[in-house]
Tab-separated table of C-alpha atoms and ligand atoms in Angstrom:
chain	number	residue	atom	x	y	z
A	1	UNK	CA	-1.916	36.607	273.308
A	2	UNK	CA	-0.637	37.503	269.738
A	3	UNK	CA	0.879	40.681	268.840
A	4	UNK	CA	0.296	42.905	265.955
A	5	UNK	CA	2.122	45.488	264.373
A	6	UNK	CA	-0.001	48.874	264.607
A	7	UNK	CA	0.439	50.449	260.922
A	8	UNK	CA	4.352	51.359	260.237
A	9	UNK	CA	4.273	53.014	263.918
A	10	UNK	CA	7.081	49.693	265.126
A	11	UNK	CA	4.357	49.404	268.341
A	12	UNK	CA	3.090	45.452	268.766
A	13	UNK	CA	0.090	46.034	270.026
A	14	UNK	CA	-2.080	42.658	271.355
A	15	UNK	CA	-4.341	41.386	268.872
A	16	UNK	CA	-7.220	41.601	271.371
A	17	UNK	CA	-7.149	45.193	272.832
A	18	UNK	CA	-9.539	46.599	275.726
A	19	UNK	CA	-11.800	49.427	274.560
A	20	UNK	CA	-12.257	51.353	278.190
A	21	UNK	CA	-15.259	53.888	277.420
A	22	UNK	CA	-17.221	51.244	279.871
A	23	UNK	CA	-14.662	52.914	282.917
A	24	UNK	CA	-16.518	56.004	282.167
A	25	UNK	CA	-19.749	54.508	283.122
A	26	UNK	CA	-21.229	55.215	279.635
A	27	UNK	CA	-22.554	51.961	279.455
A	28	UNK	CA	-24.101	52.229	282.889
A	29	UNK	CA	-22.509	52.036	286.188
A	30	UNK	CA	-19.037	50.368	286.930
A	31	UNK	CA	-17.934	51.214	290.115
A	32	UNK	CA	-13.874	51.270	290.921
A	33	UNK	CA	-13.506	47.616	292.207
A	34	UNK	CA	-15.300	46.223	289.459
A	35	UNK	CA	-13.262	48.674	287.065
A	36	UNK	CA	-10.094	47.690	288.882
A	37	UNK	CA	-10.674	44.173	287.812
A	38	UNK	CA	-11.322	44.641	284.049
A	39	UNK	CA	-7.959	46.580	284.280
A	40	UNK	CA	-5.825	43.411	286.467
A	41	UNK	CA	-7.667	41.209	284.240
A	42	UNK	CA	-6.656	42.571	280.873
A	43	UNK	CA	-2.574	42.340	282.199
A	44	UNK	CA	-3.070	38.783	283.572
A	45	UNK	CA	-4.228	37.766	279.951
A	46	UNK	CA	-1.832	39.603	278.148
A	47	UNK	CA	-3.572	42.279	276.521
A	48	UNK	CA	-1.136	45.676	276.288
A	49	UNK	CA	-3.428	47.928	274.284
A	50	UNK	CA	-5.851	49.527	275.716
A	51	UNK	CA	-7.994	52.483	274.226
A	52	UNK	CA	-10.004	55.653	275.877
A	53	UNK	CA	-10.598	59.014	275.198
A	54	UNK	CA	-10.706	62.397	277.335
A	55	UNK	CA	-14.574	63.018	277.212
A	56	UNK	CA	-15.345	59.033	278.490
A	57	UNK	CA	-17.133	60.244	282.157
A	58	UNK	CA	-15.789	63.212	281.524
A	59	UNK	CA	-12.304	61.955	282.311
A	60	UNK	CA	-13.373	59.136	284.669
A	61	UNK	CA	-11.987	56.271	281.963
A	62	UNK	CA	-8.495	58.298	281.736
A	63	UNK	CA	-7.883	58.256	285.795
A	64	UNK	CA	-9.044	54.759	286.336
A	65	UNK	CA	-6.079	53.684	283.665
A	66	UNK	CA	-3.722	56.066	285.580
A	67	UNK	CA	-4.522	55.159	288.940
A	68	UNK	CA	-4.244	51.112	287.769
A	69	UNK	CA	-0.598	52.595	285.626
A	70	UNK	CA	0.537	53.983	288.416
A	71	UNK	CA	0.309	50.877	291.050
A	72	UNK	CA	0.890	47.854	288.232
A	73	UNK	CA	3.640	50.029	286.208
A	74	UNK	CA	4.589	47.936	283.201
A	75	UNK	CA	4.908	47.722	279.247
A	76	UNK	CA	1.703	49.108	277.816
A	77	UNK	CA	0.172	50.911	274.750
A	78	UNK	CA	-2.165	53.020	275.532
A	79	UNK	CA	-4.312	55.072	272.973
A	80	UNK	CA	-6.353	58.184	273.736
A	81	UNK	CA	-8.346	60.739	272.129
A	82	UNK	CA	-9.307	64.329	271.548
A	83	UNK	CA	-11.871	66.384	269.666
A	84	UNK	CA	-15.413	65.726	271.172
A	85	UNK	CA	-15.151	67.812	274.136
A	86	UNK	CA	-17.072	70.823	274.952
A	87	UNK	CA	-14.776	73.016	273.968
A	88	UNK	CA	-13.937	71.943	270.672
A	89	UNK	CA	-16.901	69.969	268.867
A	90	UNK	CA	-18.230	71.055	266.432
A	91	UNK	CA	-15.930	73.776	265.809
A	92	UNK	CA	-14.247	75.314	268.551
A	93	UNK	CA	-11.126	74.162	267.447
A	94	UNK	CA	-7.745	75.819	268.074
A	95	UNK	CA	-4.065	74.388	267.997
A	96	UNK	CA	-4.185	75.863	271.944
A	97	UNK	CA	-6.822	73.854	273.149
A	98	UNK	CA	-6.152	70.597	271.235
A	99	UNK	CA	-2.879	70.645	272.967
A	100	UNK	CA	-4.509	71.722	276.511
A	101	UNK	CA	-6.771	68.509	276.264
A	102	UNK	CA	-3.929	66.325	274.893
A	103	UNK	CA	-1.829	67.359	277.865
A	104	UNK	CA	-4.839	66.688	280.334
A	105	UNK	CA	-5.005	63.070	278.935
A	106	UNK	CA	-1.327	62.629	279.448
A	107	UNK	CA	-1.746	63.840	283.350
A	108	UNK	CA	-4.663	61.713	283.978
A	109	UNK	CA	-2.618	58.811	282.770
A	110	UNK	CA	0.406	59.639	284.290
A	111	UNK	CA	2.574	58.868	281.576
A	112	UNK	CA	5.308	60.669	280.348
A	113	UNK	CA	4.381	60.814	276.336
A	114	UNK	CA	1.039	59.445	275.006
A	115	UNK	CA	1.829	56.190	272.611
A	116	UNK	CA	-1.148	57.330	269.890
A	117	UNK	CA	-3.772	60.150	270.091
A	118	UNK	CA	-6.790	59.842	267.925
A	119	UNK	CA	-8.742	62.701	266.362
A	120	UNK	CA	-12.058	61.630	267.755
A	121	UNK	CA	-14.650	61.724	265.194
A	122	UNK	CA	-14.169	65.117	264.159
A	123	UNK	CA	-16.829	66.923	261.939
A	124	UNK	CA	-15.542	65.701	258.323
A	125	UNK	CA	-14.667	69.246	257.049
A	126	UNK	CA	-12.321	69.209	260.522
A	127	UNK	CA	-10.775	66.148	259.155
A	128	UNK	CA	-10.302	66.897	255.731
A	129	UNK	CA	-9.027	70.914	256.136
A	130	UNK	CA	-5.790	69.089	257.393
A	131	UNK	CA	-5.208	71.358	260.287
A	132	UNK	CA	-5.789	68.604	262.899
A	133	UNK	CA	-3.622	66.789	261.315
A	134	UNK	CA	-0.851	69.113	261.183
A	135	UNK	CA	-0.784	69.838	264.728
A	136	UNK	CA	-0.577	65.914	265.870
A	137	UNK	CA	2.780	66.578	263.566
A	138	UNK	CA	3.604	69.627	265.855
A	139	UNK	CA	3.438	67.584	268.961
A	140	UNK	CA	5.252	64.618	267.862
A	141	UNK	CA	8.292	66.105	267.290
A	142	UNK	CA	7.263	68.045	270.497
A	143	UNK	CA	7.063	64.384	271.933
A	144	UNK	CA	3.885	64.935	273.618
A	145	UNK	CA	2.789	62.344	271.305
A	146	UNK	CA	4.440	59.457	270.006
A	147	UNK	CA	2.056	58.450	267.344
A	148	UNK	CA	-1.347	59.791	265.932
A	149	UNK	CA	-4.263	58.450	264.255
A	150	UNK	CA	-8.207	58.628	263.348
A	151	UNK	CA	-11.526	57.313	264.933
A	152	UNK	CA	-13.639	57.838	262.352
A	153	UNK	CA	-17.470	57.424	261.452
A	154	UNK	CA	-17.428	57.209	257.346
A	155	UNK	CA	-15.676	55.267	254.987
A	156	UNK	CA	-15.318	58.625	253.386
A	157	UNK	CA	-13.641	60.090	256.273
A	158	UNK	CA	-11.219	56.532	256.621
A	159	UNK	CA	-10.110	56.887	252.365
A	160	UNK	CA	-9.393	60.644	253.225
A	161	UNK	CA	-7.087	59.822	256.343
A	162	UNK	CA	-5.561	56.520	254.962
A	163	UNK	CA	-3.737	58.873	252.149
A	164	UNK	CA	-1.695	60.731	255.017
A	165	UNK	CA	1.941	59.729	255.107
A	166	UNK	CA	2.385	59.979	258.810
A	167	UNK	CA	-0.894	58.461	260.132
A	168	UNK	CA	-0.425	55.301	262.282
A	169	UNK	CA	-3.986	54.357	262.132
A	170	UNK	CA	-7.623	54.117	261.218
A	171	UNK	CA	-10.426	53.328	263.958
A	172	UNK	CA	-13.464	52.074	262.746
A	173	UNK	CA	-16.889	50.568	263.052
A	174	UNK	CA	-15.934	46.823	261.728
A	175	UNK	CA	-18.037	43.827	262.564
A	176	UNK	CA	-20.053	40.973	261.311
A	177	UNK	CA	-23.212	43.794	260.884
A	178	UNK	CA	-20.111	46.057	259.277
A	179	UNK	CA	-18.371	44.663	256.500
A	180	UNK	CA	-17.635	46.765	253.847
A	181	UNK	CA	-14.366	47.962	254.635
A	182	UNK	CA	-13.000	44.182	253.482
A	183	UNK	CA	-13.027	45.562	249.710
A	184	UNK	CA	-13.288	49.475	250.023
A	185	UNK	CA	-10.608	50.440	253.165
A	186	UNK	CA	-8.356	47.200	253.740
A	187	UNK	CA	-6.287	46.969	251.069
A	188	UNK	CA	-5.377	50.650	250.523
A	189	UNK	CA	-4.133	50.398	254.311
A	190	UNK	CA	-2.760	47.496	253.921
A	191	UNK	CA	-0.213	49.271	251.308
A	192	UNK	CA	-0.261	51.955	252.906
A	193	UNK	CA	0.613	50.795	256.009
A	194	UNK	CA	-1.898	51.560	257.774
A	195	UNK	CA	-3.171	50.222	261.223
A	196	UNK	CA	-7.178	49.322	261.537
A	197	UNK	CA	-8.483	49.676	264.678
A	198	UNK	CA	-11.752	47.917	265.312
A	199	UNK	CA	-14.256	49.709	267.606
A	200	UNK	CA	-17.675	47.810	268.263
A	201	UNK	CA	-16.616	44.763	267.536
A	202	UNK	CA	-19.614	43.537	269.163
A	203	UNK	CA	-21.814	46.066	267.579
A	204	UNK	CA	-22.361	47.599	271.399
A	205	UNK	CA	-22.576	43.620	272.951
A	206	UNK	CA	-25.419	42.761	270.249
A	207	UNK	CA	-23.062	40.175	268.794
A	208	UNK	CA	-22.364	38.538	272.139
A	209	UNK	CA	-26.073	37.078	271.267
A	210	UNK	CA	-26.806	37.933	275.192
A	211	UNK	CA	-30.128	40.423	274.500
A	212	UNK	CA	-33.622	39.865	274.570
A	213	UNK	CA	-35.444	42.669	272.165
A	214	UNK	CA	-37.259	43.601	275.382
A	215	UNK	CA	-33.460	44.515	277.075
A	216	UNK	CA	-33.881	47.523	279.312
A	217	UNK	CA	-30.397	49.271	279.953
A	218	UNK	CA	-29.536	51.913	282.542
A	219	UNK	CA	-30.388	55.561	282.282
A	220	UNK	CA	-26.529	56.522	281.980
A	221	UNK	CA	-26.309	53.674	279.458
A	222	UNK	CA	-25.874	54.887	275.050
A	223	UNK	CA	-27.584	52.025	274.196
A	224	UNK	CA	-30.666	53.392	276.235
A	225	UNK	CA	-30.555	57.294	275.406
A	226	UNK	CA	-28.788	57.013	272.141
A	227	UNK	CA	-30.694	53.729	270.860
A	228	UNK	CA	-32.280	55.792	267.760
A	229	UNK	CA	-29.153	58.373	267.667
A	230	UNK	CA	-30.507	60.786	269.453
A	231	UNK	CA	-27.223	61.938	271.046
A	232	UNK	CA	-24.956	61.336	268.459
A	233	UNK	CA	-24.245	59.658	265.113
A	234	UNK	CA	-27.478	57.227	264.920
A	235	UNK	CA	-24.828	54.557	263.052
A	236	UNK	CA	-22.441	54.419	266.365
A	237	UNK	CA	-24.954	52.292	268.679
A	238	UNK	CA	-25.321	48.980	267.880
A	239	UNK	CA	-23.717	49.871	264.343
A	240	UNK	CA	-26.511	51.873	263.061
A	241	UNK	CA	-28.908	48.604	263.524
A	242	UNK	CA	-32.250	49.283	265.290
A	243	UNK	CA	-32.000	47.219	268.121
A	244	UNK	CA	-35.125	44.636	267.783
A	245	UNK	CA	-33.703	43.395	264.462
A	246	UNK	CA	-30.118	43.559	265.626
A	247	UNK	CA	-31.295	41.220	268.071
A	248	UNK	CA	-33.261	38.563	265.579
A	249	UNK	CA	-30.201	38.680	263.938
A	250	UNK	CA	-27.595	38.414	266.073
A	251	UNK	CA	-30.290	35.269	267.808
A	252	UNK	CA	-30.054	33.724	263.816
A	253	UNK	CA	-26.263	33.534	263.505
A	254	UNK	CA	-25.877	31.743	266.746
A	255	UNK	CA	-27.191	28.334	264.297
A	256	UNK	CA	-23.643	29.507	262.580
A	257	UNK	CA	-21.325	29.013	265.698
A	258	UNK	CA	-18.605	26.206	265.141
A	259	UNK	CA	-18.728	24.127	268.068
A	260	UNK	CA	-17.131	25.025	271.269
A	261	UNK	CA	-17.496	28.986	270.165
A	262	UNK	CA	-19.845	31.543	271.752
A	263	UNK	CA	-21.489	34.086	269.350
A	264	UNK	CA	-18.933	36.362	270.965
A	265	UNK	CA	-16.195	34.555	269.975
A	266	UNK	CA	-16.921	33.269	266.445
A	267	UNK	CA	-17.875	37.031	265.797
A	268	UNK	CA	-14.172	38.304	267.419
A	269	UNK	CA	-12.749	35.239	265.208
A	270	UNK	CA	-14.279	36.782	262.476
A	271	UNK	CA	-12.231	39.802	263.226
A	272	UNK	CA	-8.667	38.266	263.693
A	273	UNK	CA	-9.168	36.587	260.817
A	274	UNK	CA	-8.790	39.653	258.653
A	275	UNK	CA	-5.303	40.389	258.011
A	276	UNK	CA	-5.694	44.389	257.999
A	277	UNK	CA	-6.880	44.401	261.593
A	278	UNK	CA	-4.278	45.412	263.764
A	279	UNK	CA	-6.387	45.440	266.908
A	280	UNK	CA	-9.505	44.672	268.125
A	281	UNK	CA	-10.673	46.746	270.972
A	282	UNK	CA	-13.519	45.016	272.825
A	283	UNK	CA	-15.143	46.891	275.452
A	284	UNK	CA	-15.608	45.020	278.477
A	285	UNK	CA	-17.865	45.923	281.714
A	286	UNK	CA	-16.530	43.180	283.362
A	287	UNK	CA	-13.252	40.960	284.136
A	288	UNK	CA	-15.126	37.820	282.883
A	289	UNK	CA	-15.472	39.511	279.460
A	290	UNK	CA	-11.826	40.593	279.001
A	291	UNK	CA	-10.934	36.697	279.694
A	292	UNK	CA	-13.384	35.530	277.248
A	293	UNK	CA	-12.550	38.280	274.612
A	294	UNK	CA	-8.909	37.298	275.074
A	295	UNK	CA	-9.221	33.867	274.480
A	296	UNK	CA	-9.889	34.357	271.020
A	297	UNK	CA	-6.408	34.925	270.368
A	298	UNK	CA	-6.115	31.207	270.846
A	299	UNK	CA	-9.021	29.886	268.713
A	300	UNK	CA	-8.791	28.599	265.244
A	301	UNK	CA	-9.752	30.465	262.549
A	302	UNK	CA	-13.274	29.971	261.260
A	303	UNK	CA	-13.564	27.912	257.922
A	304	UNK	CA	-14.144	29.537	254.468
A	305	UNK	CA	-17.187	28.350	254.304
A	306	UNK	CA	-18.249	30.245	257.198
A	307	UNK	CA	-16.499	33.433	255.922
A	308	UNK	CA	-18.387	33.080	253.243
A	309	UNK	CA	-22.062	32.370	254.948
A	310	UNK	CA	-20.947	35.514	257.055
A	311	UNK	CA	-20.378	37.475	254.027
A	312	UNK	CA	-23.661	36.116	252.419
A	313	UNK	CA	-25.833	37.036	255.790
A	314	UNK	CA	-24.592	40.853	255.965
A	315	UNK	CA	-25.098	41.692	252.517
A	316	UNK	CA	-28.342	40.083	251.768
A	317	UNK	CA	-30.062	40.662	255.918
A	318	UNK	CA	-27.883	43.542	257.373
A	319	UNK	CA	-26.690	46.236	255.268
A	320	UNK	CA	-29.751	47.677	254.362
A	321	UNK	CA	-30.796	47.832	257.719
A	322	UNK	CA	-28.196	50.506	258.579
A	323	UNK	CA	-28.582	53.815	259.601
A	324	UNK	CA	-26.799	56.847	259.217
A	325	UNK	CA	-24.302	57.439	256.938
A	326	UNK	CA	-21.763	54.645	256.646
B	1	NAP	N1	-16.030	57.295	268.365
B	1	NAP	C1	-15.137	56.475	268.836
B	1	NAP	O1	-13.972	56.665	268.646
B	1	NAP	C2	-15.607	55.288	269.627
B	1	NAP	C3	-16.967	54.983	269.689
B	1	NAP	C4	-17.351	53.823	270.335
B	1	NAP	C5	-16.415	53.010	270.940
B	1	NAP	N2	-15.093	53.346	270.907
B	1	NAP	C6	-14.080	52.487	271.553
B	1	NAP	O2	-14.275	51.149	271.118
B	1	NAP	C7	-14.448	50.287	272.241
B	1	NAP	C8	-15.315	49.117	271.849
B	1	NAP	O3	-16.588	49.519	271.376
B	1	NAP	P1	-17.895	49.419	272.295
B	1	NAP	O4	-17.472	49.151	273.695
B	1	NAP	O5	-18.722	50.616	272.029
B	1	NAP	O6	-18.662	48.174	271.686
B	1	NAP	P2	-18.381	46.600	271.761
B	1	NAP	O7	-16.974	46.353	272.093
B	1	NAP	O8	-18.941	46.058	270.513
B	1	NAP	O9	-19.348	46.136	272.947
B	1	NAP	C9	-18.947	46.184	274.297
B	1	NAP	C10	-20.043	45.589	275.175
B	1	NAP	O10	-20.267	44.239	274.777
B	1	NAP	C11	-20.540	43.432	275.899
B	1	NAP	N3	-19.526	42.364	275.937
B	1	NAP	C12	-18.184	42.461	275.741
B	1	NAP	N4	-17.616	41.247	275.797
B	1	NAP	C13	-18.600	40.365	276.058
B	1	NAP	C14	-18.641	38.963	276.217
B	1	NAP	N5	-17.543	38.212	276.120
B	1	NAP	N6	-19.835	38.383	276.490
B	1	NAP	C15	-20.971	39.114	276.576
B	1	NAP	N7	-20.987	40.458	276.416
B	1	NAP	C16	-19.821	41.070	276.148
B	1	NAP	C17	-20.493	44.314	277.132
B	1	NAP	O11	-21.836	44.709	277.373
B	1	NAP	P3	-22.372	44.932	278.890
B	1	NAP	O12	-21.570	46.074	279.410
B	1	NAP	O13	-23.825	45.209	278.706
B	1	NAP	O14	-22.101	43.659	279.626
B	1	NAP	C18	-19.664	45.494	276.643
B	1	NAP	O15	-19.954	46.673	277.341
B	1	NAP	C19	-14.994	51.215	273.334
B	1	NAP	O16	-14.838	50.714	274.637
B	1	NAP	C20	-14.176	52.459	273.072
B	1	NAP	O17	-12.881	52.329	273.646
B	1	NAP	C21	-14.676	54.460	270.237
């Protein structure tokens, strides 16, 4: 597994990172064993980032990771987040309670200092009055954090938070249905020094090419109650693409694999092969996923030419299709 540097933070984070909203059993039921094994299978390949957030099962995500930390101690990176719970979204937020969740995260993790809190995709107007931001400052020279950074919805939101001088990173909706951020966010981070995160890599598993458009998913699942955004933002679920096309789609660029790739994989390639990305956190339900995800580490990078096709197939068959405000 190759490492990364995250931003100007000095952490080498593994190229392939483990998104871990799955251990809150948001994308339907994972029970412990199961989540045990994502967890073993993610050290046995070598992947030492792994991402969560306090509000994934309410918490569930956070004590799986501590529970695994706490019998398989070793060198990890883990990244967390605050801002969507209860208490604080859409605008119940005080310095107080930012720091009473932040300290919650760091119990159910059992670690001593968090490596990188995120503001979770925080109302824009939270984001931009700076306050947020000035607090992570506040608790990293409290060293309750070592680093902080931004998930963010917008490409408005990501120019805002790319300016700050102390910011380690940007997380972000980046994928093959997702491809602006190639001209409009990566090369201001890239001299800024700024890490990108990449969230949905598989635009929610669409790009793993394994759905049928008549794919029924659990009751507990997103991708069942928050299909059309009817929870929240309507572009997070399969990146904003209603899910019959998303499916034609993602069933058209499998004619586009090179050989010996899965759509999965050429689509993660894809990813790596973007010199801005720092990390890309695939979420995995189970182990065999993490191996598979990992393995693209080792792959070849796809061809020009396909860069290019890839290009050519978002702008002219997916952008327009998005929803929500990108
Ligand atoms: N607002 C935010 O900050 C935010 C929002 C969303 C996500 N995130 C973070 O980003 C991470 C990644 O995003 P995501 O999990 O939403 O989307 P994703 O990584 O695009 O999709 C994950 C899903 O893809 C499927 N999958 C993964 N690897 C596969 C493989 N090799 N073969 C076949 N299917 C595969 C699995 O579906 P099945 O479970 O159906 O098998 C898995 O649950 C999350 O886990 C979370 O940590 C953050």
């Amino acid at each position: 597994m190759k490492l990364r540097t995250l931003g100007r933070s000095g952490l080498n984070v593994s190229e392939m990172g483990l998104g871990c909203w799955q251990l809150g059993d948001d994308f339907g039921p994972v029970d412990d064993q199961r989540a045990q094994a994502v967890l073993a299978t993610a050290d046995q390949v070598g992947i030492n980032f792994w991402d969560t957030a306090d509000v994934y099962g309410a918490g569930l995500s956070e004590q799986r990771l501590g529970q695994h930390i706490a019998s398989n101690p070793g060198d990890r990176i883990i990244a967390s987040k605050v801002g969507r719970d209860g208490a604080l979204y859409p605008d119940g937020y005080t310095k107080e309670k930012v720091q009473r969740n932040i300290e919650g995260t760091v119990k159910r993790l059992g670690v001593e200092a968090l490596d990188l809190i995120q503001l979770h995709c925080v109302p824009t107007e939270v984001l931009k009055d700076g306050d947020m931001l000035a607090w992570m400052e506040d608790f990293q020279q409290a060293g309750l954090i070592k680093h902080f950074g931004v998930s963010v919805e917008t490409m408005d939101e990501a120019l805002f938070a790319v300016k700050h001088p102390k910011l380690t990173s940007i997380q972000t909706i980046f994928n093959v249905f997702r491809q602006d951020h190639i001209n409009q966010l990566f090369p201001q981070a890239e001299a800024n020094q700024v890490g990108i995160i990449v969230r949905l890599p598989l635009a929610s598993g669409v790009l793993s090419g394994k759905f049928t458009s008549n794919q029924q998913f659990a009751t507990s699942d997103h991708r069942n109650y928050n299909k059309d955004g009817a929870a929240f933002s309507v572009g997070e679920t399969f990146s904003g693409v209603p899910f019959e096309q998303a499916v034609a789609l993602a069933d058209e660029l499998k004619a586009l694999c090179p050989e010996g790739y899965s759509l999965a994989q050429m689509s993660l390639r894809w990813l790596l092969d973007q010199p801005a990305v720092s990390s890309v956190i695939c979420g995995a339900s189970r182990a065999e996923q993490v191996r598979e995800n990992a393995s693209v580490s080792d792959l070849a990078p796809l061809s020009r030419e396909l860069h290019d096709q890839l290009s050519s197939f978002y702008f002219d068959k997916v952008k327009s299709l998005i929803r929500g405000v990108m």
